[in-house]
PDB file of C-alpha atoms and ligand atoms in Angstrom:
ATOM      1  CA  MET O   1       0.000   0.000   0.000  1.00 65.00           C
ATOM      2  CA  THR O   2       1.298   3.443  -0.907  1.00 87.00           C
ATOM      3  CA  LEU O   3       0.543   6.236   1.508  1.00 95.00           C
ATOM      4  CA  ILE O   4       0.839   9.995   1.119  1.00 96.00           C
ATOM      5  CA  THR O   5       4.312  11.331   1.830  1.00 95.00           C
ATOM      6  CA  SER O   6       4.057  14.793   0.226  1.00 96.00           C
ATOM      7  CA  PRO O   7       1.577  16.899  -1.761  1.00 96.00           C
ATOM      8  CA  GLU O   8       3.235  15.697  -4.970  1.00 96.00           C
ATOM      9  CA  SER O   9       2.898  12.035  -4.006  1.00 96.00           C
ATOM     10  CA  ILE O  10      -0.911  12.223  -4.198  1.00 97.00           C
ATOM     11  CA  LEU O  11      -0.823  12.325  -7.994  1.00 97.00           C
ATOM     12  CA  ASP O  12       1.128   9.044  -8.253  1.00 96.00           C
ATOM     13  CA  ILE O  13      -1.180   7.327  -5.796  1.00 97.00           C
ATOM     14  CA  THR O  14      -4.251   8.632  -7.610  1.00 98.00           C
ATOM     15  CA  THR O  15      -3.137   7.642 -11.101  1.00 97.00           C
ATOM     16  CA  ALA O  16      -2.001   4.231  -9.818  1.00 97.00           C
ATOM     17  CA  ALA O  17      -5.585   3.652  -8.689  1.00 97.00           C
ATOM     18  CA  MET O  18      -6.780   4.323 -12.242  1.00 98.00           C
ATOM     19  CA  GLN O  19      -4.524   1.824 -14.009  1.00 97.00           C
ATOM     20  CA  SER O  20      -7.155  -0.899 -14.358  1.00 98.00           C
ATOM     21  CA  THR O  21      -9.523   1.247 -16.441  1.00 98.00           C
ATOM     22  CA  GLU O  22     -10.512  -1.050 -19.298  1.00 98.00           C
ATOM     23  CA  ASN O  23     -11.369   1.595 -21.846  1.00 98.00           C
ATOM     24  CA  GLU O  24      -7.926   2.781 -23.010  1.00 98.00           C
ATOM     25  CA  ARG O  25      -9.089   6.191 -24.207  1.00 98.00           C
ATOM     26  CA  LEU O  26     -10.976   6.845 -20.959  1.00 98.00           C
ATOM     27  CA  LYS O  27      -7.869   5.814 -19.028  1.00 98.00           C
ATOM     28  CA  THR O  28      -5.641   8.183 -20.995  1.00 98.00           C
ATOM     29  CA  LEU O  29      -8.024  11.128 -20.763  1.00 98.00           C
ATOM     30  CA  ILE O  30      -8.813  10.848 -17.065  1.00 98.00           C
ATOM     31  CA  ILE O  31      -5.189  10.315 -16.065  1.00 98.00           C
ATOM     32  CA  SER O  32      -4.123  13.276 -18.167  1.00 98.00           C
ATOM     33  CA  LEU O  33      -6.913  15.454 -16.752  1.00 98.00           C
ATOM     34  CA  THR O  34      -6.041  14.396 -13.209  1.00 98.00           C
ATOM     35  CA  THR O  35      -2.372  15.208 -13.814  1.00 98.00           C
ATOM     36  CA  HIS O  36      -3.217  18.683 -15.131  1.00 98.00           C
ATOM     37  CA  LEU O  37      -5.581  19.320 -12.222  1.00 98.00           C
ATOM     38  CA  HIS O  38      -2.969  18.320  -9.657  1.00 98.00           C
ATOM     39  CA  GLN O  39      -0.375  20.484 -11.367  1.00 98.00           C
ATOM     40  CA  PHE O  40      -2.843  23.374 -11.396  1.00 98.00           C
ATOM     41  CA  VAL O  41      -3.507  23.025  -7.660  1.00 98.00           C
ATOM     42  CA  LEU O  42       0.192  22.788  -6.834  1.00 98.00           C
ATOM     43  CA  GLU O  43       1.282  25.573  -9.158  1.00 98.00           C
ATOM     44  CA  ASN O  44      -1.307  27.968  -7.745  1.00 98.00           C
ATOM     45  CA  GLN O  45      -1.243  26.653  -4.166  1.00 98.00           C
ATOM     46  CA  LEU O  46      -5.050  26.586  -4.313  1.00 98.00           C
ATOM     47  CA  THR O  47      -6.643  27.581  -1.010  1.00 98.00           C
ATOM     48  CA  GLU O  48      -9.542  25.701   0.549  1.00 98.00           C
ATOM     49  CA  LEU O  49     -11.811  28.677  -0.046  1.00 98.00           C
ATOM     50  CA  GLU O  50     -10.831  28.881  -3.714  1.00 98.00           C
ATOM     51  CA  PHE O  51     -11.447  25.152  -4.076  1.00 98.00           C
ATOM     52  CA  GLU O  52     -14.891  25.539  -2.528  1.00 98.00           C
ATOM     53  CA  LYS O  53     -15.681  28.398  -4.951  1.00 97.00           C
ATOM     54  CA  ALA O  54     -14.580  26.309  -7.923  1.00 97.00           C
ATOM     55  CA  LEU O  55     -16.866  23.476  -6.840  1.00 98.00           C
ATOM     56  CA  GLN O  56     -19.722  25.945  -6.336  1.00 98.00           C
ATOM     57  CA  PHE O  57     -19.170  27.197  -9.889  1.00 98.00           C
ATOM     58  CA  ILE O  58     -19.498  23.672 -11.266  1.00 98.00           C
ATOM     59  CA  VAL O  59     -22.615  22.967  -9.203  1.00 98.00           C
ATOM     60  CA  GLY O  60     -23.960  26.367 -10.308  1.00 97.00           C
ATOM     61  CA  ILE O  61     -23.559  25.738 -14.031  1.00 97.00           C
ATOM     62  CA  GLY O  62     -25.426  22.441 -13.648  1.00 96.00           C
ATOM     63  CA  GLN O  63     -28.221  24.047 -11.680  1.00 96.00           C
ATOM     64  CA  ALA O  64     -28.537  26.946 -14.131  1.00 95.00           C
ATOM     65  CA  THR O  65     -29.016  24.514 -17.026  1.00 92.00           C
ATOM     66  CA  GLY O  66     -32.629  23.973 -17.995  1.00 86.00           C
ATOM     67  CA  LYS O  67     -35.134  23.705 -20.803  1.00 80.00           C
ATOM     68  CA  ASN O  68     -34.079  26.869 -22.635  1.00 76.00           C
ATOM     69  CA  THR O  69     -30.452  27.318 -21.764  1.00 82.00           C
ATOM     70  CA  ASN O  70     -27.333  25.254 -21.227  1.00 89.00           C
ATOM     71  CA  GLU O  71     -24.938  26.952 -18.807  1.00 93.00           C
ATOM     72  CA  VAL O  72     -22.497  24.025 -18.972  1.00 94.00           C
ATOM     73  CA  VAL O  73     -22.018  24.560 -22.706  1.00 92.00           C
ATOM     74  CA  LEU O  74     -21.752  28.297 -22.062  1.00 94.00           C
ATOM     75  CA  ALA O  75     -18.976  27.726 -19.518  1.00 96.00           C
ATOM     76  CA  ALA O  76     -16.975  25.727 -22.079  1.00 96.00           C
ATOM     77  CA  ASP O  77     -17.663  28.498 -24.593  1.00 95.00           C
ATOM     78  CA  ILE O  78     -16.480  31.472 -22.514  1.00 97.00           C
ATOM     79  CA  LEU O  79     -13.309  29.586 -21.574  1.00 98.00           C
ATOM     80  CA  GLY O  80     -12.497  29.131 -25.274  1.00 97.00           C
ATOM     81  CA  VAL O  81     -12.619  25.340 -24.949  1.00 97.00           C
ATOM     82  CA  SER O  82     -15.564  24.810 -27.325  1.00 95.00           C
ATOM     83  CA  SER O  83     -13.817  26.841 -29.993  1.00 94.00           C
ATOM     84  CA  LEU O  84     -10.577  24.922 -29.463  1.00 95.00           C
ATOM     85  CA  VAL O  85     -12.266  21.509 -29.756  1.00 95.00           C
ATOM     86  CA  SER O  86     -14.138  22.619 -32.865  1.00 92.00           C
ATOM     87  CA  THR O  87     -10.977  23.979 -34.502  1.00 91.00           C
ATOM     88  CA  ILE O  88      -8.640  21.033 -33.843  1.00 91.00           C
ATOM     89  CA  ASN O  89     -11.257  18.608 -35.140  1.00 90.00           C
ATOM     90  CA  ASN O  90     -12.038  20.487 -38.336  1.00 89.00           C
ATOM     91  CA  LEU O  91      -8.759  21.734 -39.758  1.00 85.00           C
ATOM     92  CA  ASP O  92      -8.952  21.952 -43.538  1.00 78.00           C
ATOM     93  CA  LEU O  93      -6.292  21.169 -46.116  1.00 70.00           C
ATOM     94  CA  ASP O  94      -4.810  24.676 -45.757  1.00 71.00           C
ATOM     95  CA  GLY O  95      -4.661  24.497 -41.949  1.00 68.00           C
ATOM     96  CA  GLY O  96      -7.735  26.740 -41.535  1.00 69.00           C
ATOM     97  CA  SER O  97     -11.215  25.739 -40.480  1.00 75.00           C
ATOM     98  CA  TYR O  98     -14.723  26.384 -41.720  1.00 83.00           C
ATOM     99  CA  ALA O  99     -16.093  25.217 -38.375  1.00 93.00           C
ATOM    100  CA  ALA O 100     -17.174  27.163 -35.294  1.00 95.00           C
ATOM    101  CA  LEU O 101     -18.645  26.198 -31.953  1.00 93.00           C
ATOM    102  CA  LEU O 102     -22.225  24.880 -31.764  1.00 93.00           C
ATOM    103  CA  GLY O 103     -23.375  27.147 -28.921  1.00 88.00           C
ATOM    104  CA  PRO O 104     -26.264  26.347 -26.577  1.00 83.00           C
ATOM    105  CA  PHE O 105     -29.220  27.083 -28.897  1.00 90.00           C
ATOM    106  CA  TRP O 106     -29.281  24.486 -31.664  1.00 94.00           C
ATOM    107  CA  ARG O 107     -32.543  22.529 -31.754  1.00 95.00           C
ATOM    108  CA  LYS O 108     -33.025  19.258 -33.568  1.00 95.00           C
ATOM    109  CA  ASN O 109     -35.726  18.861 -36.222  1.00 95.00           C
ATOM    110  CA  ALA O 110     -36.103  22.457 -37.381  1.00 97.00           C
ATOM    111  CA  PRO O 111     -38.775  22.647 -40.139  1.00 98.00           C
ATOM    112  CA  LEU O 112     -37.755  21.282 -43.551  1.00 98.00           C
ATOM    113  CA  CYS O 113     -38.155  24.232 -45.909  1.00 98.00           C
ATOM    114  CA  ALA O 114     -38.541  24.841 -49.638  1.00 98.00           C
ATOM    115  CA  TRP O 115     -36.003  26.702 -51.778  1.00 98.00           C
ATOM    116  CA  GLY O 116     -35.979  30.392 -50.798  1.00 98.00           C
ATOM    117  CA  GLU O 117     -38.512  29.937 -47.979  1.00 98.00           C
ATOM    118  CA  ASN O 118     -38.731  32.661 -45.344  1.00 98.00           C
ATOM    119  CA  ILE O 119     -37.894  31.356 -41.865  1.00 98.00           C
ATOM    120  CA  SER O 120     -39.118  34.551 -40.217  1.00 97.00           C
ATOM    121  CA  ARG O 121     -42.542  33.284 -39.158  1.00 96.00           C
ATOM    122  CA  SER O 122     -43.358  35.879 -36.506  1.00 95.00           C
ATOM    123  CA  ASN O 123     -44.023  39.510 -37.197  1.00 91.00           C
ATOM    124  CA  LEU O 124     -40.827  41.008 -35.788  1.00 93.00           C
ATOM    125  CA  GLY O 125     -40.048  43.691 -38.372  1.00 93.00           C
ATOM    126  CA  GLY O 126     -36.362  44.055 -39.196  1.00 96.00           C
ATOM    127  CA  GLN O 127     -34.359  44.153 -42.409  1.00 97.00           C
ATOM    128  CA  PRO O 128     -35.107  41.323 -44.847  1.00 97.00           C
ATOM    129  CA  ILE O 129     -32.112  39.139 -45.652  1.00 98.00           C
ATOM    130  CA  GLU O 130     -31.415  36.714 -48.485  1.00 98.00           C
ATOM    131  CA  VAL O 131     -28.806  34.075 -47.839  1.00 98.00           C
ATOM    132  CA  ARG O 132     -27.211  32.063 -50.615  1.00 98.00           C
ATOM    133  CA  GLY O 133     -24.258  29.760 -50.862  1.00 97.00           C
ATOM    134  CA  CYS O 134     -22.823  26.569 -52.192  1.00 97.00           C
ATOM    135  CA  ILE O 135     -21.615  23.441 -50.449  1.00 96.00           C
ATOM    136  CA  TYR O 136     -18.449  21.889 -51.869  1.00 95.00           C
ATOM    137  CA  ASP O 137     -16.293  18.895 -51.114  1.00 93.00           C
ATOM    138  CA  GLU O 138     -12.569  19.325 -50.501  1.00 90.00           C
ATOM    139  CA  PHE O 139     -11.914  19.091 -54.255  1.00 92.00           C
ATOM    140  CA  LYS O 140     -14.292  21.970 -55.004  1.00 93.00           C
ATOM    141  CA  LYS O 141     -16.998  19.647 -56.329  1.00 96.00           C
ATOM    142  CA  PRO O 142     -20.537  20.863 -55.430  1.00 97.00           C
ATOM    143  CA  ILE O 143     -22.477  18.570 -53.097  1.00 97.00           C
ATOM    144  CA  ALA O 144     -26.128  18.077 -54.050  1.00 98.00           C
ATOM    145  CA  GLY O 145     -28.660  16.909 -51.458  1.00 98.00           C
ATOM    146  CA  ALA O 146     -26.817  18.273 -48.421  1.00 98.00           C
ATOM    147  CA  ILE O 147     -29.003  19.531 -45.580  1.00 98.00           C
ATOM    148  CA  VAL O 148     -28.251  23.093 -44.477  1.00 98.00           C
ATOM    149  CA  ASP O 149     -29.744  23.606 -41.022  1.00 98.00           C
ATOM    150  CA  VAL O 150     -29.788  27.271 -40.014  1.00 98.00           C
ATOM    151  CA  TRP O 151     -30.737  29.190 -36.878  1.00 98.00           C
ATOM    152  CA  HIS O 152     -30.244  32.760 -35.783  1.00 98.00           C
ATOM    153  CA  SER O 153     -31.350  35.488 -33.402  1.00 97.00           C
ATOM    154  CA  SER O 154     -34.019  38.122 -34.022  1.00 97.00           C
ATOM    155  CA  PRO O 155     -33.336  41.762 -34.995  1.00 96.00           C
ATOM    156  CA  VAL O 156     -33.177  42.529 -31.276  1.00 93.00           C
ATOM    157  CA  GLY O 157     -30.956  39.580 -30.473  1.00 95.00           C
ATOM    158  CA  PHE O 158     -33.231  36.859 -29.091  1.00 94.00           C
ATOM    159  CA  TYR O 159     -33.462  33.232 -30.141  1.00 94.00           C
ATOM    160  CA  GLU O 160     -37.006  31.945 -30.478  1.00 95.00           C
ATOM    161  CA  ASN O 161     -36.694  29.853 -27.315  1.00 92.00           C
ATOM    162  CA  GLN O 162     -35.805  32.998 -25.296  1.00 89.00           C
ATOM    163  CA  ASP O 163     -38.650  35.137 -26.559  1.00 92.00           C
ATOM    164  CA  ASP O 164     -42.456  35.019 -26.041  1.00 94.00           C
ATOM    165  CA  GLN O 165     -42.940  37.187 -29.158  1.00 94.00           C
ATOM    166  CA  GLN O 166     -41.750  34.387 -31.443  1.00 96.00           C
ATOM    167  CA  VAL O 167     -43.551  31.216 -32.533  1.00 97.00           C
ATOM    168  CA  ASP O 168     -41.963  27.832 -31.956  1.00 96.00           C
ATOM    169  CA  MET O 169     -39.017  27.219 -34.314  1.00 97.00           C
ATOM    170  CA  ASN O 170     -39.019  30.812 -35.595  1.00 98.00           C
ATOM    171  CA  LEU O 171     -35.775  31.769 -37.384  1.00 98.00           C
ATOM    172  CA  ARG O 172     -34.868  28.096 -37.746  1.00 98.00           C
ATOM    173  CA  GLY O 173     -35.054  25.901 -40.832  1.00 98.00           C
ATOM    174  CA  ARG O 174     -33.455  23.147 -42.861  1.00 98.00           C
ATOM    175  CA  PHE O 175     -32.773  23.525 -46.597  1.00 98.00           C
ATOM    176  CA  GLU O 176     -31.584  20.964 -49.127  1.00 98.00           C
ATOM    177  CA  THR O 177     -28.911  21.894 -51.667  1.00 98.00           C
ATOM    178  CA  ASN O 178     -29.867  21.599 -55.337  1.00 98.00           C
ATOM    179  CA  GLU O 179     -27.977  19.683 -58.033  1.00 98.00           C
ATOM    180  CA  ARG O 180     -25.380  22.491 -58.171  1.00 98.00           C
ATOM    181  CA  GLY O 181     -24.816  22.264 -54.402  1.00 98.00           C
ATOM    182  CA  GLU O 182     -26.583  25.590 -53.787  1.00 98.00           C
ATOM    183  CA  PHE O 183     -28.912  26.663 -51.003  1.00 98.00           C
ATOM    184  CA  PHE O 184     -31.091  29.755 -50.656  1.00 98.00           C
ATOM    185  CA  PHE O 185     -33.239  31.031 -47.805  1.00 98.00           C
ATOM    186  CA  THR O 186     -34.771  34.287 -46.685  1.00 98.00           C
ATOM    187  CA  SER O 187     -35.243  35.734 -43.244  1.00 98.00           C
ATOM    188  CA  ILE O 188     -34.641  38.912 -41.276  1.00 98.00           C
ATOM    189  CA  ARG O 189     -31.174  40.177 -40.458  1.00 97.00           C
ATOM    190  CA  PRO O 190     -30.004  38.949 -37.042  1.00 97.00           C
ATOM    191  CA  ALA O 191     -28.577  41.266 -34.414  1.00 95.00           C
ATOM    192  CA  GLY O 192     -25.704  40.586 -32.071  1.00 95.00           C
ATOM    193  CA  TYR O 193     -26.765  39.633 -28.570  1.00 93.00           C
ATOM    194  CA  PRO O 194     -25.369  39.046 -25.114  1.00 94.00           C
ATOM    195  CA  VAL O 195     -24.686  35.484 -24.033  1.00 94.00           C
ATOM    196  CA  PRO O 196     -26.852  34.695 -20.967  1.00 91.00           C
ATOM    197  CA  THR O 197     -25.409  36.601 -18.008  1.00 95.00           C
ATOM    198  CA  ASN O 198     -27.852  35.645 -15.248  1.00 94.00           C
ATOM    199  CA  GLY O 199     -25.865  32.601 -14.091  1.00 96.00           C
ATOM    200  CA  PRO O 200     -22.355  31.751 -12.912  1.00 97.00           C
ATOM    201  CA  CYS O 201     -20.866  32.445 -16.365  1.00 97.00           C
ATOM    202  CA  GLY O 202     -22.212  36.003 -16.296  1.00 97.00           C
ATOM    203  CA  GLU O 203     -20.652  36.455 -12.883  1.00 98.00           C
ATOM    204  CA  LEU O 204     -17.301  35.276 -14.205  1.00 98.00           C
ATOM    205  CA  LEU O 205     -17.481  37.574 -17.242  1.00 98.00           C
ATOM    206  CA  ARG O 206     -18.212  40.553 -14.974  1.00 98.00           C
ATOM    207  CA  ALA O 207     -15.297  39.652 -12.693  1.00 98.00           C
ATOM    208  CA  GLN O 208     -13.062  39.543 -15.772  1.00 98.00           C
ATOM    209  CA  LYS O 209     -14.426  42.857 -17.101  1.00 98.00           C
ATOM    210  CA  ARG O 210     -15.436  41.123 -20.341  1.00 98.00           C
ATOM    211  CA  HIS O 211     -18.514  42.250 -22.253  1.00 97.00           C
ATOM    212  CA  PRO O 212     -21.036  39.507 -23.120  1.00 97.00           C
ATOM    213  CA  ASN O 213     -21.982  40.625 -26.648  1.00 97.00           C
ATOM    214  CA  ARG O 214     -21.569  38.200 -29.503  1.00 97.00           C
ATOM    215  CA  PRO O 215     -21.153  39.742 -32.945  1.00 97.00           C
ATOM    216  CA  ALA O 216     -24.230  39.175 -35.163  1.00 97.00           C
ATOM    217  CA  HIS O 217     -24.127  35.822 -36.922  1.00 98.00           C
ATOM    218  CA  ILE O 218     -26.101  33.021 -38.520  1.00 98.00           C
ATOM    219  CA  HIS O 219     -25.513  29.433 -37.421  1.00 98.00           C
ATOM    220  CA  PHE O 220     -25.176  26.636 -39.966  1.00 98.00           C
ATOM    221  CA  MET O 221     -25.068  22.875 -39.508  1.00 97.00           C
ATOM    222  CA  ILE O 222     -24.428  21.171 -42.835  1.00 97.00           C
ATOM    223  CA  SER O 223     -24.744  17.433 -43.312  1.00 97.00           C
ATOM    224  CA  LYS O 224     -24.796  14.699 -45.878  1.00 98.00           C
ATOM    225  CA  PRO O 225     -24.010  10.995 -45.437  1.00 98.00           C
ATOM    226  CA  GLY O 226     -20.334  10.380 -46.258  1.00 97.00           C
ATOM    227  CA  TYR O 227     -19.230  13.780 -44.894  1.00 96.00           C
ATOM    228  CA  LYS O 228     -18.391  15.111 -41.450  1.00 95.00           C
ATOM    229  CA  VAL O 229     -21.166  17.305 -40.101  1.00 96.00           C
ATOM    230  CA  LEU O 230     -19.992  20.911 -40.433  1.00 96.00           C
ATOM    231  CA  ILE O 231     -21.097  23.105 -37.542  1.00 96.00           C
ATOM    232  CA  THR O 232     -20.334  26.740 -38.111  1.00 97.00           C
ATOM    233  CA  GLN O 233     -21.397  30.393 -37.984  1.00 97.00           C
ATOM    234  CA  VAL O 234     -21.076  33.295 -40.411  1.00 98.00           C
ATOM    235  CA  PHE O 235     -20.465  36.664 -38.787  1.00 98.00           C
ATOM    236  CA  ASP O 236     -21.570  40.095 -39.906  1.00 97.00           C
ATOM    237  CA  SER O 237     -18.517  41.990 -41.180  1.00 95.00           C
ATOM    238  CA  THR O 238     -20.055  45.300 -40.051  1.00 94.00           C
ATOM    239  CA  ASP O 239     -20.286  44.264 -36.392  1.00 96.00           C
ATOM    240  CA  THR O 240     -17.932  46.087 -34.035  1.00 95.00           C
ATOM    241  CA  ASN O 241     -17.530  43.075 -31.716  1.00 97.00           C
ATOM    242  CA  LEU O 242     -15.868  40.748 -34.222  1.00 97.00           C
ATOM    243  CA  ASP O 243     -12.560  40.807 -32.348  1.00 96.00           C
ATOM    244  CA  SER O 244     -14.051  40.549 -28.865  1.00 97.00           C
ATOM    245  CA  ASP O 245     -16.506  37.663 -29.197  1.00 97.00           C
ATOM    246  CA  PRO O 246     -17.030  36.406 -25.616  1.00 98.00           C
ATOM    247  CA  VAL O 247     -16.964  32.805 -26.891  1.00 97.00           C
ATOM    248  CA  PHE O 248     -14.066  33.154 -29.371  1.00 96.00           C
ATOM    249  CA  GLY O 249     -15.892  31.867 -32.450  1.00 95.00           C
ATOM    250  CA  VAL O 250     -14.679  34.278 -35.111  1.00 95.00           C
ATOM    251  CA  SER O 251     -12.069  33.277 -37.675  1.00 92.00           C
ATOM    252  CA  LYS O 252     -11.198  35.109 -40.885  1.00 90.00           C
ATOM    253  CA  GLN O 253     -12.950  32.499 -43.008  1.00 89.00           C
ATOM    254  CA  LEU O 254     -16.213  33.005 -41.147  1.00 94.00           C
ATOM    255  CA  VAL O 255     -16.624  36.740 -41.567  1.00 96.00           C
ATOM    256  CA  GLY O 256     -19.360  37.160 -44.185  1.00 96.00           C
ATOM    257  CA  GLU O 257     -20.213  40.165 -46.319  1.00 94.00           C
ATOM    258  CA  TYR O 258     -23.703  41.197 -45.235  1.00 96.00           C
ATOM    259  CA  ARG O 259     -24.399  43.726 -48.031  1.00 96.00           C
ATOM    260  CA  THR O 260     -27.486  45.912 -48.263  1.00 97.00           C
ATOM    261  CA  ASP O 261     -28.845  46.259 -51.792  1.00 96.00           C
ATOM    262  CA  ALA O 262     -29.164  49.988 -52.477  1.00 96.00           C
ATOM    263  CA  VAL O 263     -32.382  49.582 -54.496  1.00 97.00           C
ATOM    264  CA  SER O 264     -34.403  47.002 -52.544  1.00 96.00           C
ATOM    265  CA  GLY O 265     -32.908  47.631 -49.096  1.00 97.00           C
ATOM    266  CA  VAL O 266     -32.582  43.857 -48.702  1.00 98.00           C
ATOM    267  CA  CYS O 267     -29.467  42.513 -46.990  1.00 98.00           C
ATOM    268  CA  GLN O 268     -27.679  39.878 -49.050  1.00 98.00           C
ATOM    269  CA  LEU O 269     -25.212  37.329 -47.804  1.00 98.00           C
ATOM    270  CA  ASN O 270     -23.345  34.916 -50.033  1.00 97.00           C
ATOM    271  CA  HIS O 271     -21.278  32.337 -48.241  1.00 96.00           C
ATOM    272  CA  SER O 272     -20.044  28.921 -49.285  1.00 95.00           C
ATOM    273  CA  PHE O 273     -18.681  26.028 -47.260  1.00 94.00           C
ATOM    274  CA  VAL O 274     -16.462  22.987 -47.693  1.00 93.00           C
ATOM    275  CA  LEU O 275     -17.383  19.610 -46.209  1.00 94.00           C
ATOM    276  CA  GLN O 276     -14.729  17.071 -45.336  1.00 92.00           C
ATOM    277  CA  ALA O 277     -15.221  13.394 -46.122  1.00 92.00           C
ATOM    278  CA  GLY O 278     -16.028  11.351 -43.031  1.00 93.00           C
ATOM    279  CA  GLU O 279     -18.763   9.928 -40.902  1.00 96.00           C
ATOM    280  CA  MET O 280     -21.978  11.917 -40.469  1.00 97.00           C
ATOM    281  CA  VAL O 281     -22.338  12.246 -36.685  1.00 96.00           C
ATOM    282  CA  PHE O 282     -24.683  14.822 -35.163  1.00 97.00           C
ATOM    283  CA  PRO O 283     -24.074  16.433 -31.779  1.00 95.00           C
ATOM    284  CA  ALA O 284     -26.516  15.993 -28.919  1.00 93.00           C
ATOM    285  CA  PRO O 285     -28.835  19.005 -28.926  1.00 91.00           C
ATOM    286  CA  PRO O 286     -27.957  21.343 -26.026  1.00 82.00           C
ATOM    287  CA  ILE O 287     -31.670  22.182 -25.654  1.00 79.00           C
ATOM    288  CA  PRO O 288     -34.666  20.038 -26.688  1.00 77.00           C
TER     289      PRO O 288
HETATM  290  C1  BEZ H   1     -24.707  31.200 -29.891  1.00 92.01           C
HETATM  291  O1  BEZ H   1     -24.064  31.566 -30.836  1.00 92.01           O
HETATM  292  O2  BEZ H   1     -25.876  30.908 -30.048  1.00 92.01           O
HETATM  293  C2  BEZ H   1     -24.047  31.174 -28.562  1.00 92.01           C
HETATM  294  C3  BEZ H   1     -22.786  30.644 -28.457  1.00 92.01           C
HETATM  295  C4  BEZ H   1     -22.182  30.608 -27.229  1.00 92.01           C
HETATM  296  C5  BEZ H   1     -22.828  31.116 -26.114  1.00 92.01           C
HETATM  297  C6  BEZ H   1     -24.101  31.663 -26.231  1.00 92.01           C
HETATM  298  C7  BEZ H   1     -24.711  31.685 -27.475  1.00 92.01           C
HETATM  299 FE1   FE H   2     -25.803  32.365 -31.859  1.00 92.01          FE
END
């Protein structure tokens, strides 16, 4: 039996107790995580009070998670971890990425829509927007029959699930690409919005003097059997918060040109995406 002889010795004893884990990947991940956690505690000489606060934060993000919001996802987002996981898993041939974090507001089974259909189903006003693009494979070949699932906030920055003024599934829809790999939908131009700040994540942002406002964007989840599901967002190039996104989702590739047509006043966005070959696996929806 090995007993504690120093603070440092606890790590060896702990990881020794984990050696019989049958699942090799689980074993590697938990031992690595444990090692980093021990190093973190030692390096910072964590006090008992700080430890208690950290545990309260974790309990708090669980308790703040409910039907319409997922504070656990938000915590990963504001720490930059969601963006990091998304980026390392979706690097393209040039070392960039068309992917961005999922966020807490994707809902499964958004309405299947016809070509050009308007997904603004509540009377919210706002600037009309037309969104077009093409889905390609890595060799620039258009992909027909891909499903482009889109969701975005209202002109005042609320998702449908946060807002009594909007009908169920407003500003959400799924569109199929045509034989040239193109999609087209209409809606109203989304506004930037604050990430939820009424829970532990808001408290942390305030302590760090960080603003909560995401730059305006439209979310896309693009899928077709034989390709990796692409989860991404296209940001409004005119937004002043592009370089201070509280969840670190903005890359150069994902800044879109939201142009207002001088004659019709309609905003037009053209943005195309590349899918990588692979298995089509969908994420678990953060909210039902
Ligand atoms: C979103 O883009 O919907 C989002 C992402 C992270 C935190 C909050 C919202
Ligand atoms: Fe969003």
